[in-house]
PDB file of C-alpha atoms in Angstrom:
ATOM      1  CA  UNK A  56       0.000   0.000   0.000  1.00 90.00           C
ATOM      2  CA  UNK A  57       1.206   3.073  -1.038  1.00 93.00           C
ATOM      3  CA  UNK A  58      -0.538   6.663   0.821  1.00 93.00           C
ATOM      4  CA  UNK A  59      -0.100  10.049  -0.220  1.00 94.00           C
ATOM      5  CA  UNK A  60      -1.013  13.612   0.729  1.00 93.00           C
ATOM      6  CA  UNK A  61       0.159  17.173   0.431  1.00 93.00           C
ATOM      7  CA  UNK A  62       0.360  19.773   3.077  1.00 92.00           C
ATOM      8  CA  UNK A  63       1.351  23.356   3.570  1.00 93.00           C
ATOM      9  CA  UNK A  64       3.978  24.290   6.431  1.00 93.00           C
ATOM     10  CA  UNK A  65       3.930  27.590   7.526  1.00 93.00           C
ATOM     11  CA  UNK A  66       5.953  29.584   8.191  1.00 93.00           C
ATOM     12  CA  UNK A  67       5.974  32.376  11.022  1.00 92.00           C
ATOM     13  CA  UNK A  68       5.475  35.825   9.124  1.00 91.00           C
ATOM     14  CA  UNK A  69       2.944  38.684   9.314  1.00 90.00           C
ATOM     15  CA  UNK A  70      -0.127  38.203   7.548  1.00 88.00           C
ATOM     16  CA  UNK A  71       1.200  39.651   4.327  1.00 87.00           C
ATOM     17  CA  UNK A  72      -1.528  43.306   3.634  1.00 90.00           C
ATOM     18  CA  UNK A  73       0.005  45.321   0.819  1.00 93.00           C
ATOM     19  CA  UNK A  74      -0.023  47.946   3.119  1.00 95.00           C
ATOM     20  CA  UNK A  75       1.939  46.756   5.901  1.00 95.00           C
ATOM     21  CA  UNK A  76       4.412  45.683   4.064  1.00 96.00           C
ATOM     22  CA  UNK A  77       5.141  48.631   1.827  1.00 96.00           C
ATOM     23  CA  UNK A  78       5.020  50.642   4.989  1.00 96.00           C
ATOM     24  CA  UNK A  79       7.914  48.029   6.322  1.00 96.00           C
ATOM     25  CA  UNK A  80       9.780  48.428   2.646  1.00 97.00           C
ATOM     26  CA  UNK A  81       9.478  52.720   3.372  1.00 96.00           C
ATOM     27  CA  UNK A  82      10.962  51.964   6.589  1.00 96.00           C
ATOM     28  CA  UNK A  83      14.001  50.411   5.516  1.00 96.00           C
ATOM     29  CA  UNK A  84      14.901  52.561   2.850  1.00 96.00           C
ATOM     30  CA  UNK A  85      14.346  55.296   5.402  1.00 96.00           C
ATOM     31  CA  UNK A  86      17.035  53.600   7.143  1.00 95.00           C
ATOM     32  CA  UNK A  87      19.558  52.644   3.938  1.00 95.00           C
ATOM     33  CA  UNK A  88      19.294  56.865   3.026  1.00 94.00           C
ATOM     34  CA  UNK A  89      20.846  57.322   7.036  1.00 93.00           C
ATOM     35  CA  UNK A  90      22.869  55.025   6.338  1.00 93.00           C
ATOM     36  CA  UNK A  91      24.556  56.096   2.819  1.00 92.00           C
ATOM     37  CA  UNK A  92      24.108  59.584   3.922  1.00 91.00           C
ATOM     38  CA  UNK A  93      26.272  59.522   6.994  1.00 89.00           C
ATOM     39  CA  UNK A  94      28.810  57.700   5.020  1.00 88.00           C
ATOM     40  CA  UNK A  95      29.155  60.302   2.064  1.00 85.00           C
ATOM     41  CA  UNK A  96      30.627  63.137   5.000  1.00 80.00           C
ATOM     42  CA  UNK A  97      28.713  66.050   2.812  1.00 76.00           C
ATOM     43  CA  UNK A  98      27.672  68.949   3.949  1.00 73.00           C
ATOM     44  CA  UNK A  99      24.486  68.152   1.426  1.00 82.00           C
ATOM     45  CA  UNK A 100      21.460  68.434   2.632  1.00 87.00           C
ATOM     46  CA  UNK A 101      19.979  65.294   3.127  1.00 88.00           C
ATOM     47  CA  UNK A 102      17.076  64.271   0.767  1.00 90.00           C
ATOM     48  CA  UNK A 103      13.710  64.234   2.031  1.00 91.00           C
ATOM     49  CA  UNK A 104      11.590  61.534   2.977  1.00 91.00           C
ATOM     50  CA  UNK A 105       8.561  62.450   4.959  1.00 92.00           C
ATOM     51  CA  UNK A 106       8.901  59.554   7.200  1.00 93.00           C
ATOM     52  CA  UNK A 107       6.854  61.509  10.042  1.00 95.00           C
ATOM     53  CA  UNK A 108       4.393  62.340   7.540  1.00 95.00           C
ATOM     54  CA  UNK A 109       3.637  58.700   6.105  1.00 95.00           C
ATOM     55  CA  UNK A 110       3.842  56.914   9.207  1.00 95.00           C
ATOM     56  CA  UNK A 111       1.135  59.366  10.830  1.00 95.00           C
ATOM     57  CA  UNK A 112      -1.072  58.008   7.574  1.00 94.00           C
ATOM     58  CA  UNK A 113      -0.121  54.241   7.668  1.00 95.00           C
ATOM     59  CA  UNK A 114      -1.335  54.316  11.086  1.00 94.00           C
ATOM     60  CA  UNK A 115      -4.642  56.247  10.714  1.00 93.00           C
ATOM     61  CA  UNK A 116      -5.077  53.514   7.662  1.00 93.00           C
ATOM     62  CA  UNK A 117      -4.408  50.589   9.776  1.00 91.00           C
ATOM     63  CA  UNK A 118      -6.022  51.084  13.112  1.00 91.00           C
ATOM     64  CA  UNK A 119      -9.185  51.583  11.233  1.00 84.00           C
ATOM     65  CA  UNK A 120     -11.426  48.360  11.863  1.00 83.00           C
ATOM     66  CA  UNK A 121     -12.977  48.108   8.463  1.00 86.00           C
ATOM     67  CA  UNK A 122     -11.795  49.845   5.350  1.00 88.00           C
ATOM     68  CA  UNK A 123     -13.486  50.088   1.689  1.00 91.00           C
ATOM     69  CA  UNK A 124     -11.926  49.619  -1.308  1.00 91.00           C
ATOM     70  CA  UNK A 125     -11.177  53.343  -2.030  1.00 94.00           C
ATOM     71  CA  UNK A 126      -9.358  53.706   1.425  1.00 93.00           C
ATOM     72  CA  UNK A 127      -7.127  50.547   0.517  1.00 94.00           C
ATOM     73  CA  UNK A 128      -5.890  52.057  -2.655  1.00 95.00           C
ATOM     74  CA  UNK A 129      -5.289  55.718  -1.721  1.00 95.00           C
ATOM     75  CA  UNK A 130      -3.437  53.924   1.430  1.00 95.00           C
ATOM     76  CA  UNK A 131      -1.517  52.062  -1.192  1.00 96.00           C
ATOM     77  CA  UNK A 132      -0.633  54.695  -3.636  1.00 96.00           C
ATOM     78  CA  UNK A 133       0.261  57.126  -0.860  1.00 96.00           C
ATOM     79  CA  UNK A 134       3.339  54.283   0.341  1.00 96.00           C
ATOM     80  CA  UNK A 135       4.205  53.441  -2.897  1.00 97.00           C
ATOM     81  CA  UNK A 136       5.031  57.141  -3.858  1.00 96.00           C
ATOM     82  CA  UNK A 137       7.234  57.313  -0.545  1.00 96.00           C
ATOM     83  CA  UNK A 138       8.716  54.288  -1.451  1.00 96.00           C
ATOM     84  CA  UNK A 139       9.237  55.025  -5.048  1.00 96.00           C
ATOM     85  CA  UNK A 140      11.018  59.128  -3.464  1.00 96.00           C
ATOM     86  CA  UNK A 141      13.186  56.796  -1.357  1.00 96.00           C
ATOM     87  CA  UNK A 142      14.527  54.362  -4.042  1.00 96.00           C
ATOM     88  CA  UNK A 143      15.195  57.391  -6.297  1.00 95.00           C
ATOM     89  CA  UNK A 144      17.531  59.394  -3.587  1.00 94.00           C
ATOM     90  CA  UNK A 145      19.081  56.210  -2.710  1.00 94.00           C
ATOM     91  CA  UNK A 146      19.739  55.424  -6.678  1.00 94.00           C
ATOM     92  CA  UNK A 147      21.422  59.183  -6.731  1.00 91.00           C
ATOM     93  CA  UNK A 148      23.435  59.077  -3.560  1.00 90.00           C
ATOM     94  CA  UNK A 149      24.894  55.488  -4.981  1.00 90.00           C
ATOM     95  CA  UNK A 150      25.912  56.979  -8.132  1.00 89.00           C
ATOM     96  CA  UNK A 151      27.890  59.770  -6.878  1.00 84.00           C
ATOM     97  CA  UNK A 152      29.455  58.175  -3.504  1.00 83.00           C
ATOM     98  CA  UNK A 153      29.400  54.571  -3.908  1.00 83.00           C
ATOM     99  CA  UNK A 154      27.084  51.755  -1.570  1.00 84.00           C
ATOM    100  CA  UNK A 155      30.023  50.653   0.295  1.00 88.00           C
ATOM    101  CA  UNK A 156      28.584  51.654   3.725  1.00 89.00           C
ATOM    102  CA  UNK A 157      25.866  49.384   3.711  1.00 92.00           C
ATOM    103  CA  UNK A 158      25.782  46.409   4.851  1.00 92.00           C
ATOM    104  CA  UNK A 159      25.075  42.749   3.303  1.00 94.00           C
ATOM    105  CA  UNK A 160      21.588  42.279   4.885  1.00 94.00           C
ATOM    106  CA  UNK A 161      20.962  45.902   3.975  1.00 94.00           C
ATOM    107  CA  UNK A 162      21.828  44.880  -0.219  1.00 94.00           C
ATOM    108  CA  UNK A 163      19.868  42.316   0.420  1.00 95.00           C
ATOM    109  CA  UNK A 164      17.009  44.017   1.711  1.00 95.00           C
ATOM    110  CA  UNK A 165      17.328  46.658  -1.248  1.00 96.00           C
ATOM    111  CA  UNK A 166      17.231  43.692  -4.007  1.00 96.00           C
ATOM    112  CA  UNK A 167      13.719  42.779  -2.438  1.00 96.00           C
ATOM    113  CA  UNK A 168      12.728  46.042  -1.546  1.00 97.00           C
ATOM    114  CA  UNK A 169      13.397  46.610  -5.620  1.00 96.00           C
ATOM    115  CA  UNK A 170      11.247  43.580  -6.198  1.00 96.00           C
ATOM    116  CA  UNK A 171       8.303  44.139  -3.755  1.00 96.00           C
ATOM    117  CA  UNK A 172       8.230  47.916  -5.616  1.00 97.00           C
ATOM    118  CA  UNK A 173       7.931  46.208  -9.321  1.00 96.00           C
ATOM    119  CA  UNK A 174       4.947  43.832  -7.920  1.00 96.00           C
ATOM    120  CA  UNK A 175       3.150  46.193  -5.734  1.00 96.00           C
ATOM    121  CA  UNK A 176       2.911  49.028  -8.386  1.00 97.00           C
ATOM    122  CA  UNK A 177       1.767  46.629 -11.030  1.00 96.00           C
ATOM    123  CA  UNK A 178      -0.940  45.151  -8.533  1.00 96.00           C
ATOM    124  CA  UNK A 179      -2.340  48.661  -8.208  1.00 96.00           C
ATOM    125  CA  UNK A 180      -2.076  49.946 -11.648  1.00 95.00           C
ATOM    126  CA  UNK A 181      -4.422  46.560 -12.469  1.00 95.00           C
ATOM    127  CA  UNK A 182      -6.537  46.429  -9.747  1.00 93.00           C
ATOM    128  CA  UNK A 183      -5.971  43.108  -8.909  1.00 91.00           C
ATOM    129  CA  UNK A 184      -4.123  41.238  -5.677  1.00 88.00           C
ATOM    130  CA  UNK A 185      -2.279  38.215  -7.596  1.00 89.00           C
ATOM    131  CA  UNK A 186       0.748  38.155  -9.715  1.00 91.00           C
ATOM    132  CA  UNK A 187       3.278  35.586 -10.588  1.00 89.00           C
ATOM    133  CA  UNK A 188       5.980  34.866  -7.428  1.00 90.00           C
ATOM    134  CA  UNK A 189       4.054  37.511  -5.122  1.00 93.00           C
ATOM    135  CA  UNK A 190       6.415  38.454  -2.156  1.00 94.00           C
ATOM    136  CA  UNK A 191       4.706  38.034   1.261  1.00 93.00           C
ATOM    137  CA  UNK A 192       7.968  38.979   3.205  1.00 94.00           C
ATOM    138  CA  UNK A 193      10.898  40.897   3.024  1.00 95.00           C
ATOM    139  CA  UNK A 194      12.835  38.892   5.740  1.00 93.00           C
ATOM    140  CA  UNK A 195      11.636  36.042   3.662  1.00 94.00           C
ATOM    141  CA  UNK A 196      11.313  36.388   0.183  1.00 95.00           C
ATOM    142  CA  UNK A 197      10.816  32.953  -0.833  1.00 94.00           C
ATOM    143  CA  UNK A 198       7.317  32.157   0.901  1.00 94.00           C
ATOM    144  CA  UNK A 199       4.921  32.136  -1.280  1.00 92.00           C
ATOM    145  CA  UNK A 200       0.477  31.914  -0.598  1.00 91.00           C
ATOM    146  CA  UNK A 201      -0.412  28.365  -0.573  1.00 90.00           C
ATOM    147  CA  UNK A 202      -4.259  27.799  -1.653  1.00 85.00           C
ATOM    148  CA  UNK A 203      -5.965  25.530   0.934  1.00 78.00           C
ATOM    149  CA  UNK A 204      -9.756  26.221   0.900  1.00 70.00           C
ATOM    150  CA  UNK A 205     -10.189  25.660   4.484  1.00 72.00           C
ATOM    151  CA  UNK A 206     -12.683  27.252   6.787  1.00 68.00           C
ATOM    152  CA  UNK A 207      -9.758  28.481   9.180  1.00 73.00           C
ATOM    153  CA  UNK A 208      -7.508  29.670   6.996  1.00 76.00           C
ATOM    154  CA  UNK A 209      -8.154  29.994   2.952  1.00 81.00           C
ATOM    155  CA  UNK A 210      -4.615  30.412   2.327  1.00 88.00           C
ATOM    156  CA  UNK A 211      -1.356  29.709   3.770  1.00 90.00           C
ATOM    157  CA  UNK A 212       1.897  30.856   3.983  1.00 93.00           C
ATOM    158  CA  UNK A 213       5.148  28.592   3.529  1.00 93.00           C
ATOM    159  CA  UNK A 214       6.599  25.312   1.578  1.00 94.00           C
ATOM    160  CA  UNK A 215       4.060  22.760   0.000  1.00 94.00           C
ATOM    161  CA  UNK A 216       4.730  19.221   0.938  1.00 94.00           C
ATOM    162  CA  UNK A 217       3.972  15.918  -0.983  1.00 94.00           C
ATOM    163  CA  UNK A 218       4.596  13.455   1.355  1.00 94.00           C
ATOM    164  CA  UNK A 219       4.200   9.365   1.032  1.00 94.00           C
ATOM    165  CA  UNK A 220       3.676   6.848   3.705  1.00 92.00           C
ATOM    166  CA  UNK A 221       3.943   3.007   3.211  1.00 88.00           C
ATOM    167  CA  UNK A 222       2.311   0.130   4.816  1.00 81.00           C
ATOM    168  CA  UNK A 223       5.836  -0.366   7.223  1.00 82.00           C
ATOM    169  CA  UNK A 224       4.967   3.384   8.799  1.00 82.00           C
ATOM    170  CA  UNK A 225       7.955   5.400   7.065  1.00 89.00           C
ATOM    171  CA  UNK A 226       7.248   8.737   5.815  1.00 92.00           C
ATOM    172  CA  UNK A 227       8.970  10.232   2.885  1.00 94.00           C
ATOM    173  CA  UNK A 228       8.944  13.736   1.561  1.00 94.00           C
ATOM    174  CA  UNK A 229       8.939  13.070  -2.514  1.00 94.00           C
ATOM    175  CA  UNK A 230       8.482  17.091  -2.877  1.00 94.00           C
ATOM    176  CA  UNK A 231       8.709  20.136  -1.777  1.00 95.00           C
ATOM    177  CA  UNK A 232       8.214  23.647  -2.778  1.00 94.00           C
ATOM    178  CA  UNK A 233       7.932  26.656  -1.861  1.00 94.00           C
ATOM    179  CA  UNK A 234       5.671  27.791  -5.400  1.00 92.00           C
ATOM    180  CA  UNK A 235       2.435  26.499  -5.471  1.00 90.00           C
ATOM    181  CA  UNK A 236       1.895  23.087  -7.562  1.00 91.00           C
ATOM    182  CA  UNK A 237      -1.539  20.484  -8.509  1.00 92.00           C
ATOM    183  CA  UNK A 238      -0.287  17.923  -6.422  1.00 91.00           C
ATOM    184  CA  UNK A 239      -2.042  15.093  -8.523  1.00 92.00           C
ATOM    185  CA  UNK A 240       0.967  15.874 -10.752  1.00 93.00           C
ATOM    186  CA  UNK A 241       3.425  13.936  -8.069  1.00 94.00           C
ATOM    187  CA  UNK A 242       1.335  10.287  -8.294  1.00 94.00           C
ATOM    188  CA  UNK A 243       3.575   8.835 -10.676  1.00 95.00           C
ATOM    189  CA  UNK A 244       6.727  10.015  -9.096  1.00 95.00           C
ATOM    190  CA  UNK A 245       5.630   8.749  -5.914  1.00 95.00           C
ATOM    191  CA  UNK A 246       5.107   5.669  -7.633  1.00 95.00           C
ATOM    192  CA  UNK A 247       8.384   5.496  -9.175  1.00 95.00           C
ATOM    193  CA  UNK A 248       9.763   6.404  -5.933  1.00 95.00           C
ATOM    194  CA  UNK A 249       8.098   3.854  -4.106  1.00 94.00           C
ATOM    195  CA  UNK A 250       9.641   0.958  -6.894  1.00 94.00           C
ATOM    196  CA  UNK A 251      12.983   2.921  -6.400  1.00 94.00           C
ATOM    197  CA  UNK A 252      12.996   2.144  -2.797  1.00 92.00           C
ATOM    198  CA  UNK A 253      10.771  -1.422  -2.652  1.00 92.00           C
ATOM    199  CA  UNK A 254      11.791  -3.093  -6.421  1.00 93.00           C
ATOM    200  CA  UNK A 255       8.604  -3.182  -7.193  1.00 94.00           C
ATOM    201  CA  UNK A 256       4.885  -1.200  -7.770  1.00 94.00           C
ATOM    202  CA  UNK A 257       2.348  -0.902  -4.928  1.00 93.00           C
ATOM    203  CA  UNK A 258      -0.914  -3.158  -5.237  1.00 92.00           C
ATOM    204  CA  UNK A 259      -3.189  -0.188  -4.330  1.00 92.00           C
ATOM    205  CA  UNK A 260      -2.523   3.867  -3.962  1.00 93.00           C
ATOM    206  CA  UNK A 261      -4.639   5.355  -1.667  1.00 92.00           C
ATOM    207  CA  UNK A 262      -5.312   9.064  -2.254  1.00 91.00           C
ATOM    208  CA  UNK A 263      -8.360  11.897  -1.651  1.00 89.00           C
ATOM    209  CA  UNK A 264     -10.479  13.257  -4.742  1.00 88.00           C
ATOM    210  CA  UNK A 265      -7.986  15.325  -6.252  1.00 90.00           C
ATOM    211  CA  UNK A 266      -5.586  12.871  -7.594  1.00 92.00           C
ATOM    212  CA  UNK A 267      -7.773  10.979  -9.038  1.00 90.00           C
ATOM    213  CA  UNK A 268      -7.824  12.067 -12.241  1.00 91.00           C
ATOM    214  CA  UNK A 269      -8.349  10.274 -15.522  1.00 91.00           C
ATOM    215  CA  UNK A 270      -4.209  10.321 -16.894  1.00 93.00           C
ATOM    216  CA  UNK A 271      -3.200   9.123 -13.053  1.00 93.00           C
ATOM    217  CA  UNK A 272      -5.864   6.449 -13.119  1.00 92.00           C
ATOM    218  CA  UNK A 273      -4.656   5.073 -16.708  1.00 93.00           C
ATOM    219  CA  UNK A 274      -0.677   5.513 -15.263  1.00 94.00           C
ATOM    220  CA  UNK A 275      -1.972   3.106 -12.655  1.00 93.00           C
ATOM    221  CA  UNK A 276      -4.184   0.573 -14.698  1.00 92.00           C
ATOM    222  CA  UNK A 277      -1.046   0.424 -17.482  1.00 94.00           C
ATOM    223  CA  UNK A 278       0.782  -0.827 -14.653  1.00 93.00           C
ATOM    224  CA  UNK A 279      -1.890  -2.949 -12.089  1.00 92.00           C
ATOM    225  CA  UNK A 280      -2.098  -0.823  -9.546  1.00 93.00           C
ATOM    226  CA  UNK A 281      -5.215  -0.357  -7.736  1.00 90.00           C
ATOM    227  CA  UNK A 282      -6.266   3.296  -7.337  1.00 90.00           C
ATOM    228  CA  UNK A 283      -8.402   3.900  -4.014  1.00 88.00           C
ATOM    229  CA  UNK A 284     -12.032   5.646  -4.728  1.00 81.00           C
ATOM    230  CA  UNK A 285     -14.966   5.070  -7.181  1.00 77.00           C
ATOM    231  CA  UNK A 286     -14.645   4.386 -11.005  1.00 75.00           C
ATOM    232  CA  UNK A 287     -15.477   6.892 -12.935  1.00 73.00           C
ATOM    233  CA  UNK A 288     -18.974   6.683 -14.892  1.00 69.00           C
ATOM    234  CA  UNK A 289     -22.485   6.498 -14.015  1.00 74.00           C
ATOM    235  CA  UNK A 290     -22.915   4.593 -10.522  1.00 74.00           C
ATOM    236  CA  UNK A 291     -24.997   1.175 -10.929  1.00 72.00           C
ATOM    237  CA  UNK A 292     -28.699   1.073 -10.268  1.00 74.00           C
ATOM    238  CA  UNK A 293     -29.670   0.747  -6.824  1.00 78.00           C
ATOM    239  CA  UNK A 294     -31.823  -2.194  -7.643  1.00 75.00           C
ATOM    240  CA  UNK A 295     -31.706  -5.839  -6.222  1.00 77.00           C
ATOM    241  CA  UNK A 296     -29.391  -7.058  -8.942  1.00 75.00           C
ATOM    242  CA  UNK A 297     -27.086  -4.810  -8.152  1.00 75.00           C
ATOM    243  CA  UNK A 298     -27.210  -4.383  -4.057  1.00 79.00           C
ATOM    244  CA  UNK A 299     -24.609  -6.897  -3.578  1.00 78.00           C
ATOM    245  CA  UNK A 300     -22.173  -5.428  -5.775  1.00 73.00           C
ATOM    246  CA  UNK A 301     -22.830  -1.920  -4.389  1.00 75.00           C
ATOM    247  CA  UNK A 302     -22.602  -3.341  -0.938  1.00 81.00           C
ATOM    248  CA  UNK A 303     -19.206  -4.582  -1.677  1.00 77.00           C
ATOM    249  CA  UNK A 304     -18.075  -1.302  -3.517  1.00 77.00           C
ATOM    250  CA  UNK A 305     -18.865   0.757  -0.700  1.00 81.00           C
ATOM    251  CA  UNK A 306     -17.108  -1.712   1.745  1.00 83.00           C
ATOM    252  CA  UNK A 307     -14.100  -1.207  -0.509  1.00 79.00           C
ATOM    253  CA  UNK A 308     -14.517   2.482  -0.307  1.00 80.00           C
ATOM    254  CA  UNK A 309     -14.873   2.682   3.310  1.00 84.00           C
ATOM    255  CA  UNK A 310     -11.812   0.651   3.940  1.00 85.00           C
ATOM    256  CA  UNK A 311      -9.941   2.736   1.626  1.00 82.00           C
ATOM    257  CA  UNK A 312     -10.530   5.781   2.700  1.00 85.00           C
ATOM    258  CA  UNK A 313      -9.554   4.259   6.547  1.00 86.00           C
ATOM    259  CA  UNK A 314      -6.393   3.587   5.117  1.00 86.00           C
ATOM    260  CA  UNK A 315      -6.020   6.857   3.627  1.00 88.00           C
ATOM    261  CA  UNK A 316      -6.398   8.857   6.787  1.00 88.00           C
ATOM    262  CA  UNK A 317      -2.983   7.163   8.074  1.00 89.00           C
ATOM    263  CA  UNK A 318      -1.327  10.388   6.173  1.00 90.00           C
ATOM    264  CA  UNK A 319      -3.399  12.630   7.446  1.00 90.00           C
ATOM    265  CA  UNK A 320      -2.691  11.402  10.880  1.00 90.00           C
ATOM    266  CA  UNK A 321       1.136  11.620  10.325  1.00 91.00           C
ATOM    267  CA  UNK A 322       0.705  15.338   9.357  1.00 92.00           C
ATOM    268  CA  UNK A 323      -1.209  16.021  12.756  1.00 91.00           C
ATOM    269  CA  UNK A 324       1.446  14.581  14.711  1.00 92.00           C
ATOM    270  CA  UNK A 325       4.007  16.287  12.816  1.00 92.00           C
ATOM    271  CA  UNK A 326       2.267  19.859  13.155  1.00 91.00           C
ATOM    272  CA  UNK A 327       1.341  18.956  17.022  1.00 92.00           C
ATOM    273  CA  UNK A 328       3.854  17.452  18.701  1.00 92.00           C
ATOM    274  CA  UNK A 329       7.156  18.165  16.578  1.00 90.00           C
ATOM    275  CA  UNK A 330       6.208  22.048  15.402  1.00 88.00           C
ATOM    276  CA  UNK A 331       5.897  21.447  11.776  1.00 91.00           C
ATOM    277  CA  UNK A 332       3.051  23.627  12.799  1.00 90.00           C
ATOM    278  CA  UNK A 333       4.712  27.009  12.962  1.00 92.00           C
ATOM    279  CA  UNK A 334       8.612  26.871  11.151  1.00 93.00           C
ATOM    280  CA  UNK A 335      10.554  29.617  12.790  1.00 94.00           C
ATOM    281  CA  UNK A 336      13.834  29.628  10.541  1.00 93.00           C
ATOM    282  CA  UNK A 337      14.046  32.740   8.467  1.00 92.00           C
ATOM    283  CA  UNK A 338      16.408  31.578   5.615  1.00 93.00           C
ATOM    284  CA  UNK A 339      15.231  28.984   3.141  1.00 94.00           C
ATOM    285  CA  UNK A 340      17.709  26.630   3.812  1.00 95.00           C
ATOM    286  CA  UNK A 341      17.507  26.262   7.335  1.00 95.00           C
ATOM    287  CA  UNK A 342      13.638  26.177   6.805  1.00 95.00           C
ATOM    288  CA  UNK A 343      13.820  23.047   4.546  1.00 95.00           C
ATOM    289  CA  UNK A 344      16.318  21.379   6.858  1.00 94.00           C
ATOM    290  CA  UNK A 345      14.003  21.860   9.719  1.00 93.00           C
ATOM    291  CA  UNK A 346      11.251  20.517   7.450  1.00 93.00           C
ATOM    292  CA  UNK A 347      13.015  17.287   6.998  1.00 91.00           C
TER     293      UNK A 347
END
């Protein structure tokens, strides 16, 4: 028997609003222009960047309990002109003195900072909240919004898991990502896997609706394997011919789906009782190792 799942782990960031985290990008260009400007010894005057002036608004915008649509964008345009003032002095005090005085986390921060600009100013210029490799973090750039569809949460934040579990108890992690995937995509690597690491196929796959799909059902008929769930077509009559066989079909079904909630029970260990719930590295690295 061969299980399989997938399952978001989150990581520990502030909910990503727009807002909040342009506000957090102003801030630390704020901080680069002190920076850069105490290391060029000019008697310049330094460049302006109403930091007073757009904190006072971020915080009338976010202590407000519920905001409309209009209030949201003239929140957002306000930060992103700040933002874009602050990006353009630091551009012009790099050209003429140099970025030597800052330091590797703050290049770091101004390649993301950069980044989080590009996305945010094409989100508001089309009115829309999704775009290809959306930053939620500027400590962490690589989390990305994981789809779930749950009551609690309809999204969360950190790397998507395909794990496996065979009939022995082991767990295996086949995949993980940090972008969001279809996981039904993974059933024939996990397959392959499992031969990999067994010499030979599974007898049955037990899975939940969405890999069941017609291409992964004729992977696993081209090669015997028993996929867990109802055939596809129109259900059989429920007549007395056919009572005993739909008697026995749903027996099947049942015990499948038994068997299938072994993964699911693996992932609430994991997320109770080892913290799988709540992954406190920062770096991605550390993040996966912890994972594993």
């Amino acid at each position: 028997q061969l299980i399989i799942d997938a399952t978001c782990v989150p990581q520990d960031i502030r909910f990503p609003h727009d807002v909040t985290l342009l506000d957090e990008a102003r801030r630390k260009t704020e901080e680069i222009i002190d920076t850069l400007y105490e290391a060029t010894n000019t008697t310049d005057k330094k460049p302006r960047t109403h930091r007073k002036r757009a904190r006072v608004e971020y915080l009338a915008f976010i202590r407000g309990r519920r905001r409309t649509t209009s209030e949201i964008r003239k929140a957002t345009r306000k930060q992103l002109q700040y933002l874009k003032r602050n990006l353009n002095n630091i551009n012009k005090i790099v050209e003429g003195h140099g970025s030597a005085a800052l330091t590797n986390k703050q290049r770091r921060d101004l390649m993301v900072i950069h980044e989080v600009f590009r996305q945010q100013y094409i989100l508001y210029k089309k009115r829309t909240h999704s775009i290809a490799g959306k930053i939620m973090s500027i400590a962490q750039p690589h989390v990305r919004a994981i789809a779930r569809g749950k009551a609690r949460a309809a999204f969360e934040f950190g790397a998507k898991v395909s794990a496996s579990v065979t009939e022995n108890g082991m767990m295996y992690i086949d995949r993980l990502s940090w972008e969001a995937y279809n996981e039904a995509e993974d059933l024939p690597i996990q397959v392959e896997l499992y031969r990999a690491r067994f010499g030979h196929y599974p007898e049955s796959v037990h899975a939940d609706k969405i890999y069941r799909t017609r291409k992964n059902r004729e992977y696993c008929k081209e090669r015997e394997i028993r996929l867990s769930g109802p055939h596809l077509g129109r259900p059989l009559l429920p007549n007395v011919i056919n009572q005993k066989q739909i008697r026995l079909m749903k027996k099947i079904q049942r015990n499948d789906e038994g068997i299938r909630q072994t993964v699911e029970g693996c992932f609430g260990r994991l997320k109770r009782k080892y913290s799988l719930a709540n992954v406190y590295e920062k770096l991605r690295v550390t993040s996966e190792t912890t994972i594993m």
